[in-house]
PDB file of C-alpha atoms in Angstrom:
ATOM      1  CA  MET C   1     -32.421  26.216  51.423  1.00  0.00           C
ATOM      2  CA  ALA C   2     -29.034  27.503  52.526  1.00  0.00           C
ATOM      3  CA  THR C   3     -27.335  24.608  50.692  1.00  0.00           C
ATOM      4  CA  GLN C   4     -29.346  25.292  47.544  1.00  0.00           C
ATOM      5  CA  ALA C   5     -28.400  28.966  47.730  1.00  0.00           C
ATOM      6  CA  ALA C   6     -24.734  28.026  48.059  1.00  0.00           C
ATOM      7  CA  VAL C   7     -24.999  25.741  45.043  1.00  0.00           C
ATOM      8  CA  ARG C   8     -26.617  28.534  43.036  1.00  0.00           C
ATOM      9  CA  GLN C   9     -23.850  30.901  44.088  1.00  0.00           C
ATOM     10  CA  CYS C  10     -21.160  28.438  42.971  1.00  0.00           C
ATOM     11  CA  GLN C  11     -22.903  27.766  39.662  1.00  0.00           C
ATOM     12  CA  GLU C  12     -23.113  31.464  38.968  1.00  0.00           C
ATOM     13  CA  LYS C  13     -19.454  31.903  39.880  1.00  0.00           C
ATOM     14  CA  PHE C  14     -18.348  29.007  37.619  1.00  0.00           C
ATOM     15  CA  GLY C  15     -20.506  30.131  34.713  1.00  0.00           C
ATOM     16  CA  LEU C  16     -22.808  27.100  34.917  1.00  0.00           C
ATOM     17  CA  PRO C  17     -26.604  27.079  34.511  1.00  0.00           C
ATOM     18  CA  VAL C  18     -28.011  28.347  37.816  1.00  0.00           C
ATOM     19  CA  THR C  19     -30.388  25.552  38.882  1.00  0.00           C
ATOM     20  CA  GLY C  20     -29.577  25.111  42.548  1.00  0.00           C
ATOM     21  CA  LYS C  21     -29.109  21.393  41.860  1.00  0.00           C
ATOM     22  CA  THR C  22     -25.866  19.465  41.786  1.00  0.00           C
ATOM     23  CA  ASP C  23     -24.947  17.339  38.792  1.00  0.00           C
ATOM     24  CA  ARG C  24     -21.803  15.677  37.493  1.00  0.00           C
ATOM     25  CA  THR C  25     -20.539  18.793  35.737  1.00  0.00           C
ATOM     26  CA  PHE C  26     -20.934  20.808  38.942  1.00  0.00           C
ATOM     27  CA  TRP C  27     -19.196  18.114  41.034  1.00  0.00           C
ATOM     28  CA  ASP C  28     -16.275  17.741  38.596  1.00  0.00           C
ATOM     29  CA  LEU C  29     -15.655  21.470  38.564  1.00  0.00           C
ATOM     30  CA  LEU C  30     -15.925  21.702  42.339  1.00  0.00           C
ATOM     31  CA  CYS C  31     -13.454  18.829  42.747  1.00  0.00           C
ATOM     32  CA  GLN C  32     -10.982  20.474  40.391  1.00  0.00           C
ATOM     33  CA  ARG C  33     -11.130  23.729  42.340  1.00  0.00           C
ATOM     34  CA  SER C  34     -10.836  22.034  45.721  1.00  0.00           C
ATOM     35  CA  ASN C  35      -8.383  19.243  44.705  1.00  0.00           C
ATOM     36  CA  VAL C  36     -10.653  16.435  45.933  1.00  0.00           C
ATOM     37  CA  PRO C  37      -9.008  13.052  45.173  1.00  0.00           C
ATOM     38  CA  ARG C  38     -10.755  11.074  42.466  1.00  0.00           C
ATOM     39  CA  SER C  39     -11.109   8.122  44.839  1.00  0.00           C
ATOM     40  CA  GLN C  40     -13.385  10.243  47.030  1.00  0.00           C
ATOM     41  CA  GLN C  41     -15.630  11.443  44.226  1.00  0.00           C
ATOM     42  CA  PRO C  42     -19.112   9.911  43.932  1.00  0.00           C
ATOM     43  CA  PRO C  43     -19.550   6.994  41.495  1.00  0.00           C
ATOM     44  CA  VAL C  44     -20.757   7.774  37.991  1.00  0.00           C
ATOM     45  CA  SER C  45     -23.300   5.638  36.186  1.00  0.00           C
ATOM     46  CA  GLN C  46     -22.535   4.291  32.721  1.00  0.00           C
ATOM     47  CA  GLY C  47     -25.330   6.407  31.311  1.00  0.00           C
ATOM     48  CA  ARG C  48     -23.950   9.613  32.820  1.00  0.00           C
ATOM     49  CA  ARG C  49     -20.398   8.723  31.726  1.00  0.00           C
ATOM     50  CA  ALA C  50     -21.554   8.177  28.124  1.00  0.00           C
ATOM     51  CA  ALA C  51     -23.544  11.427  28.170  1.00  0.00           C
ATOM     52  CA  SER C  52     -20.535  13.311  29.515  1.00  0.00           C
ATOM     53  CA  LYS C  53     -18.262  11.802  26.873  1.00  0.00           C
ATOM     54  CA  LYS C  54     -20.737  12.746  24.144  1.00  0.00           C
ATOM     55  CA  ALA C  55     -20.942  16.291  25.454  1.00  0.00           C
ATOM     56  CA  ASN C  56     -17.159  16.574  25.417  1.00  0.00           C
ATOM     57  CA  LEU C  57     -17.009  15.388  21.800  1.00  0.00           C
ATOM     58  CA  VAL C  58     -19.648  17.934  20.824  1.00  0.00           C
ATOM     59  CA  ALA C  59     -17.658  20.667  22.537  1.00  0.00           C
ATOM     60  CA  LEU C  60     -14.466  19.626  20.773  1.00  0.00           C
ATOM     61  CA  LYS C  61     -16.195  19.701  17.391  1.00  0.00           C
ATOM     62  CA  ARG C  62     -17.674  23.097  18.159  1.00  0.00           C
ATOM     63  CA  GLU C  63     -14.248  24.452  19.010  1.00  0.00           C
ATOM     64  CA  LYS C  64     -12.676  22.635  16.031  1.00  0.00           C
ATOM     65  CA  VAL C  65     -10.013  21.130  18.248  1.00  0.00           C
ATOM     66  CA  ARG C  66      -7.761  18.807  16.238  1.00  0.00           C
ATOM     67  CA  PRO C  67      -5.765  15.937  17.750  1.00  0.00           C
ATOM     68  CA  LEU C  68      -2.037  16.367  18.034  1.00  0.00           C
ATOM     69  CA  ASN C  69       0.051  14.914  15.226  1.00  0.00           C
ATOM     70  CA  VAL C  70       2.039  12.472  17.332  1.00  0.00           C
ATOM     71  CA  GLN C  71       5.293  11.362  15.737  1.00  0.00           C
ATOM     72  CA  PRO C  72       6.542   7.801  16.334  1.00  0.00           C
ATOM     73  CA  ASN C  73       9.298   7.541  18.896  1.00  0.00           C
ATOM     74  CA  LYS C  74      12.749   6.241  18.059  1.00  0.00           C
ATOM     75  CA  LYS C  75      11.934   2.762  19.352  1.00  0.00           C
ATOM     76  CA  GLY C  76       8.905   2.542  17.056  1.00  0.00           C
ATOM     77  CA  GLN C  77      10.904   3.844  14.094  1.00  0.00           C
ATOM     78  CA  ASP C  78      13.663   1.292  14.713  1.00  0.00           C
ATOM     79  CA  ALA C  79      11.093  -1.535  14.785  1.00  0.00           C
ATOM     80  CA  PHE C  80       9.598  -0.228  11.548  1.00  0.00           C
ATOM     81  CA  LEU C  81      12.979  -0.277   9.785  1.00  0.00           C
ATOM     82  CA  GLN C  82      13.727  -3.736  11.173  1.00  0.00           C
ATOM     83  CA  ARG C  83      10.525  -5.085   9.600  1.00  0.00           C
ATOM     84  CA  ILE C  84      11.529  -3.660   6.228  1.00  0.00           C
ATOM     85  CA  GLU C  85      14.999  -5.181   6.572  1.00  0.00           C
ATOM     86  CA  HIS C  86      13.360  -8.517   7.358  1.00  0.00           C
ATOM     87  CA  LEU C  87      11.337  -8.266   4.138  1.00  0.00           C
ATOM     88  CA  ARG C  88      14.523  -7.561   2.203  1.00  0.00           C
ATOM     89  CA  CYS C  89      16.135 -10.736   3.537  1.00  0.00           C
ATOM     90  CA  GLU C  90      13.165 -13.112   3.510  1.00  0.00           C
ATOM     91  CA  GLN C  91      12.849 -15.964   1.046  1.00  0.00           C
ATOM     92  CA  VAL C  92      10.066 -15.449  -1.471  1.00  0.00           C
ATOM     93  CA  ARG C  93       8.563 -17.650  -4.144  1.00  0.00           C
ATOM     94  CA  GLN C  94      10.574 -17.605  -7.383  1.00  0.00           C
ATOM     95  CA  THR C  95       9.212 -18.053 -10.889  1.00  0.00           C
ATOM     96  CA  SER C  96      10.896 -18.044 -14.252  1.00  0.00           C
ATOM     97  CA  PRO C  97      11.129 -14.718 -16.142  1.00  0.00           C
ATOM     98  CA  PHE C  98       8.378 -14.550 -18.767  1.00  0.00           C
ATOM     99  CA  VAL C  99       8.720 -11.237 -20.649  1.00  0.00           C
ATOM    100  CA  PRO C 100      10.831 -11.471 -23.837  1.00  0.00           C
ATOM    101  CA  THR C 101      13.483  -8.760 -24.071  1.00  0.00           C
ATOM    102  CA  ALA C 102      12.138  -7.798 -27.501  1.00  0.00           C
ATOM    103  CA  ARG C 103       8.815  -6.784 -25.898  1.00  0.00           C
ATOM    104  CA  VAL C 104      10.257  -4.495 -23.229  1.00  0.00           C
ATOM    105  CA  SER C 105      10.550  -1.284 -25.272  1.00  0.00           C
ATOM    106  CA  GLN C 106       6.864  -1.437 -26.210  1.00  0.00           C
ATOM    107  CA  LEU C 107       5.882  -2.230 -22.639  1.00  0.00           C
ATOM    108  CA  ILE C 108       7.762   0.813 -21.338  1.00  0.00           C
ATOM    109  CA  ALA C 109       6.324   3.002 -24.097  1.00  0.00           C
ATOM    110  CA  THR C 110       2.859   1.921 -22.948  1.00  0.00           C
ATOM    111  CA  ALA C 111       3.660   2.816 -19.343  1.00  0.00           C
ATOM    112  CA  LYS C 112       4.976   6.276 -20.243  1.00  0.00           C
ATOM    113  CA  ARG C 113       1.837   6.988 -22.256  1.00  0.00           C
ATOM    114  CA  TYR C 114      -0.061   7.310 -18.985  1.00  0.00           C
ATOM    115  CA  ILE C 115       2.257   9.765 -17.216  1.00  0.00           C
ATOM    116  CA  GLY C 116       0.083  12.342 -15.507  1.00  0.00           C
ATOM    117  CA  VAL C 117      -2.964  10.107 -15.045  1.00  0.00           C
ATOM    118  CA  PRO C 118      -4.216  10.703 -11.479  1.00  0.00           C
ATOM    119  CA  TYR C 119      -3.942   8.240  -8.636  1.00  0.00           C
ATOM    120  CA  VAL C 120      -7.214   6.592  -7.649  1.00  0.00           C
ATOM    121  CA  TYR C 121      -7.349   4.019  -4.864  1.00  0.00           C
ATOM    122  CA  GLY C 122      -8.498   0.765  -6.463  1.00  0.00           C
ATOM    123  CA  GLY C 123      -8.137   2.324  -9.917  1.00  0.00           C
ATOM    124  CA  THR C 124      -7.421   0.006 -12.842  1.00  0.00           C
ATOM    125  CA  THR C 125      -8.161   2.207 -15.891  1.00  0.00           C
ATOM    126  CA  PRO C 126      -6.666   5.316 -17.547  1.00  0.00           C
ATOM    127  CA  LYS C 127      -9.272   7.351 -15.656  1.00  0.00           C
ATOM    128  CA  GLY C 128      -7.208   6.658 -12.540  1.00  0.00           C
ATOM    129  CA  PHE C 129      -4.759   4.010 -11.308  1.00  0.00           C
ATOM    130  CA  ASP C 130      -3.424   2.717  -8.053  1.00  0.00           C
ATOM    131  CA  CYS C 131       0.086   1.225  -8.121  1.00  0.00           C
ATOM    132  CA  SER C 132      -0.713  -2.419  -8.852  1.00  0.00           C
ATOM    133  CA  GLY C 133      -3.666  -1.485 -11.064  1.00  0.00           C
ATOM    134  CA  PHE C 134      -1.274   0.521 -13.232  1.00  0.00           C
ATOM    135  CA  VAL C 135       1.271  -2.293 -13.490  1.00  0.00           C
ATOM    136  CA  GLN C 136      -1.424  -4.834 -14.288  1.00  0.00           C
ATOM    137  CA  TYR C 137      -2.988  -2.588 -16.949  1.00  0.00           C
ATOM    138  CA  VAL C 138       0.310  -1.845 -18.720  1.00  0.00           C
ATOM    139  CA  PHE C 139       1.199  -5.535 -18.927  1.00  0.00           C
ATOM    140  CA  LYS C 140      -2.299  -6.489 -20.023  1.00  0.00           C
ATOM    141  CA  GLU C 141      -2.054  -3.956 -22.865  1.00  0.00           C
ATOM    142  CA  ASN C 142       0.975  -5.951 -23.979  1.00  0.00           C
ATOM    143  CA  LYS C 143      -0.734  -9.361 -23.643  1.00  0.00           C
ATOM    144  CA  PHE C 144       0.712 -10.340 -20.261  1.00  0.00           C
ATOM    145  CA  GLU C 145      -1.657 -11.313 -17.447  1.00  0.00           C
ATOM    146  CA  LEU C 146      -0.493 -10.206 -13.979  1.00  0.00           C
ATOM    147  CA  PRO C 147      -2.250 -10.563 -10.611  1.00  0.00           C
ATOM    148  CA  ARG C 148      -4.205  -7.583  -9.317  1.00  0.00           C
ATOM    149  CA  THR C 149      -2.384  -6.645  -6.096  1.00  0.00           C
ATOM    150  CA  ALA C 150       1.201  -5.642  -5.295  1.00  0.00           C
ATOM    151  CA  ASP C 151       1.762  -8.505  -2.847  1.00  0.00           C
ATOM    152  CA  GLU C 152       0.600 -11.021  -5.484  1.00  0.00           C
ATOM    153  CA  GLN C 153       2.761  -9.436  -8.190  1.00  0.00           C
ATOM    154  CA  TYR C 154       5.652  -9.704  -5.725  1.00  0.00           C
ATOM    155  CA  LEU C 155       5.508 -13.496  -6.114  1.00  0.00           C
ATOM    156  CA  LEU C 156       6.450 -13.290  -9.806  1.00  0.00           C
ATOM    157  CA  GLY C 157       9.984 -13.564 -11.181  1.00  0.00           C
ATOM    158  CA  LEU C 158      13.350 -13.824  -9.450  1.00  0.00           C
ATOM    159  CA  LYS C 159      14.341 -11.709  -6.469  1.00  0.00           C
ATOM    160  CA  GLU C 160      17.283  -9.541  -7.488  1.00  0.00           C
ATOM    161  CA  PRO C 161      19.167  -6.458  -6.247  1.00  0.00           C
ATOM    162  CA  VAL C 162      18.826  -3.268  -8.272  1.00  0.00           C
ATOM    163  CA  SER C 163      22.236  -3.794  -9.855  1.00  0.00           C
ATOM    164  CA  SER C 164      20.928  -6.966 -11.538  1.00  0.00           C
ATOM    165  CA  LEU C 165      17.585  -5.601 -12.764  1.00  0.00           C
ATOM    166  CA  ARG C 166      16.727  -4.967 -16.381  1.00  0.00           C
ATOM    167  CA  GLU C 167      14.317  -2.540 -17.976  1.00  0.00           C
ATOM    168  CA  GLY C 168      10.817  -3.950 -17.636  1.00  0.00           C
ATOM    169  CA  ASP C 169      11.446  -5.717 -14.332  1.00  0.00           C
ATOM    170  CA  LEU C 170       9.343  -4.911 -11.274  1.00  0.00           C
ATOM    171  CA  VAL C 171      10.298  -3.073  -8.075  1.00  0.00           C
ATOM    172  CA  PHE C 172       8.548  -3.386  -4.715  1.00  0.00           C
ATOM    173  CA  PHE C 173       8.246  -1.311  -1.559  1.00  0.00           C
ATOM    174  CA  ALA C 174       6.878  -1.651   1.976  1.00  0.00           C
ATOM    175  CA  THR C 175       5.540   1.848   2.604  1.00  0.00           C
ATOM    176  CA  ASP C 176       3.530   0.701   5.628  1.00  0.00           C
ATOM    177  CA  GLY C 177       6.359  -1.364   7.087  1.00  0.00           C
ATOM    178  CA  THR C 178       4.280  -4.537   7.388  1.00  0.00           C
ATOM    179  CA  GLY C 179       4.451  -6.064   3.908  1.00  0.00           C
ATOM    180  CA  ILE C 180       4.610  -5.303   0.206  1.00  0.00           C
ATOM    181  CA  SER C 181       2.325  -2.338  -0.372  1.00  0.00           C
ATOM    182  CA  HIS C 182       3.683  -0.526  -3.451  1.00  0.00           C
ATOM    183  CA  CYS C 183       5.149  -1.468  -6.819  1.00  0.00           C
ATOM    184  CA  GLY C 184       6.391  -0.041 -10.090  1.00  0.00           C
ATOM    185  CA  ILE C 185       8.096  -0.871 -13.379  1.00  0.00           C
ATOM    186  CA  TYR C 186      11.866  -0.513 -13.562  1.00  0.00           C
ATOM    187  CA  LEU C 187      13.138   1.724 -16.393  1.00  0.00           C
ATOM    188  CA  GLY C 188      16.861   1.209 -15.932  1.00  0.00           C
ATOM    189  CA  HIS C 189      19.508   3.607 -14.579  1.00  0.00           C
ATOM    190  CA  GLY C 190      17.892   3.602 -11.135  1.00  0.00           C
ATOM    191  CA  ARG C 191      14.541   4.952 -12.294  1.00  0.00           C
ATOM    192  CA  PHE C 192      11.053   3.470 -12.129  1.00  0.00           C
ATOM    193  CA  ILE C 193       7.564   4.455 -13.260  1.00  0.00           C
ATOM    194  CA  HIS C 194       4.643   4.026 -10.893  1.00  0.00           C
ATOM    195  CA  ALA C 195       1.356   5.410  -9.596  1.00  0.00           C
ATOM    196  CA  SER C 196       2.264   7.850  -6.851  1.00  0.00           C
ATOM    197  CA  SER C 197      -0.561   8.473  -4.398  1.00  0.00           C
ATOM    198  CA  SER C 198       0.243  12.201  -4.410  1.00  0.00           C
ATOM    199  CA  HIS C 199       1.228  12.817  -8.048  1.00  0.00           C
ATOM    200  CA  GLY C 200      -0.331  10.040 -10.140  1.00  0.00           C
ATOM    201  CA  ILE C 201       1.685   8.246 -12.819  1.00  0.00           C
ATOM    202  CA  ARG C 202       5.232   9.542 -12.770  1.00  0.00           C
ATOM    203  CA  ILE C 203       8.901   8.551 -12.942  1.00  0.00           C
ATOM    204  CA  ASP C 204      11.010   8.574  -9.774  1.00  0.00           C
ATOM    205  CA  GLU C 205      14.526   7.661  -8.697  1.00  0.00           C
ATOM    206  CA  LEU C 206      15.151   4.678  -6.446  1.00  0.00           C
ATOM    207  CA  SER C 207      17.888   6.769  -4.836  1.00  0.00           C
ATOM    208  CA  ASN C 208      15.285   9.273  -3.640  1.00  0.00           C
ATOM    209  CA  VAL C 209      15.476   9.420   0.166  1.00  0.00           C
ATOM    210  CA  TYR C 210      11.838   8.375   0.523  1.00  0.00           C
ATOM    211  CA  TRP C 211      11.849   5.470  -1.913  1.00  0.00           C
ATOM    212  CA  ARG C 212      15.261   4.246  -0.783  1.00  0.00           C
ATOM    213  CA  LYS C 213      13.907   3.954   2.760  1.00  0.00           C
ATOM    214  CA  TYR C 214      10.947   1.761   1.787  1.00  0.00           C
ATOM    215  CA  PHE C 215      12.480  -0.195  -1.090  1.00  0.00           C
ATOM    216  CA  VAL C 216      12.419  -3.959  -0.523  1.00  0.00           C
ATOM    217  CA  THR C 217      13.655  -5.587  -3.722  1.00  0.00           C
ATOM    218  CA  GLY C 218      13.304  -5.965  -7.448  1.00  0.00           C
ATOM    219  CA  LYS C 219      11.818  -8.994  -9.213  1.00  0.00           C
ATOM    220  CA  HIS C 220      13.443 -10.039 -12.471  1.00  0.00           C
ATOM    221  CA  ILE C 221      10.699 -10.973 -14.963  1.00  0.00           C
ATOM    222  CA  VAL C 222      12.473 -10.191 -18.268  1.00  0.00           C
ATOM    223  CA  LYS C 223      14.075 -13.189 -19.943  1.00  0.00           C
TER     224      LYS C 223
END
């Protein structure tokens, strides 16, 4: 009875339900206050551990606690940039250019017609485009069949630096650092039109600090 009374007294002091019985919550709190080594704490069953974990998640949701936005360390950032540099230097399948120069002005006019259309993941229509869906749609409107995804479109044409690109060529980026994940249509003078995930169809500069960082290469498809 004396032990039960002591437990009740501790529970009341710690703000726990006063039951007079010990449980895991009571033991954890007691250990924290008395600095008992974890190795000396009683074993916890899988069922109790899962219940405790669930209770903690419920408490976090109730308090609306958000995880910290952890930024990658310098080592991780260096590895990321090294992967992009590897993509810039790698050999990729080459195909002959297939878009006649005389068709380029109409192709670009088609692309600009959709400026302002929102970005939609998986979108392939003027109701909403993703990057490769936009490129595919514009070329299809001009009677050219392109693959659906950016990494497949990357296999078309001849790999060229920006200085050698022509209007109507394609440009590719590795925004996730692991492979080709974004594409657009080159407009000349360092500009390209694409489906931005934050702004929809728009024109941007390759010299922009963001796009310059992730740019991999251009593919020359205009003959």
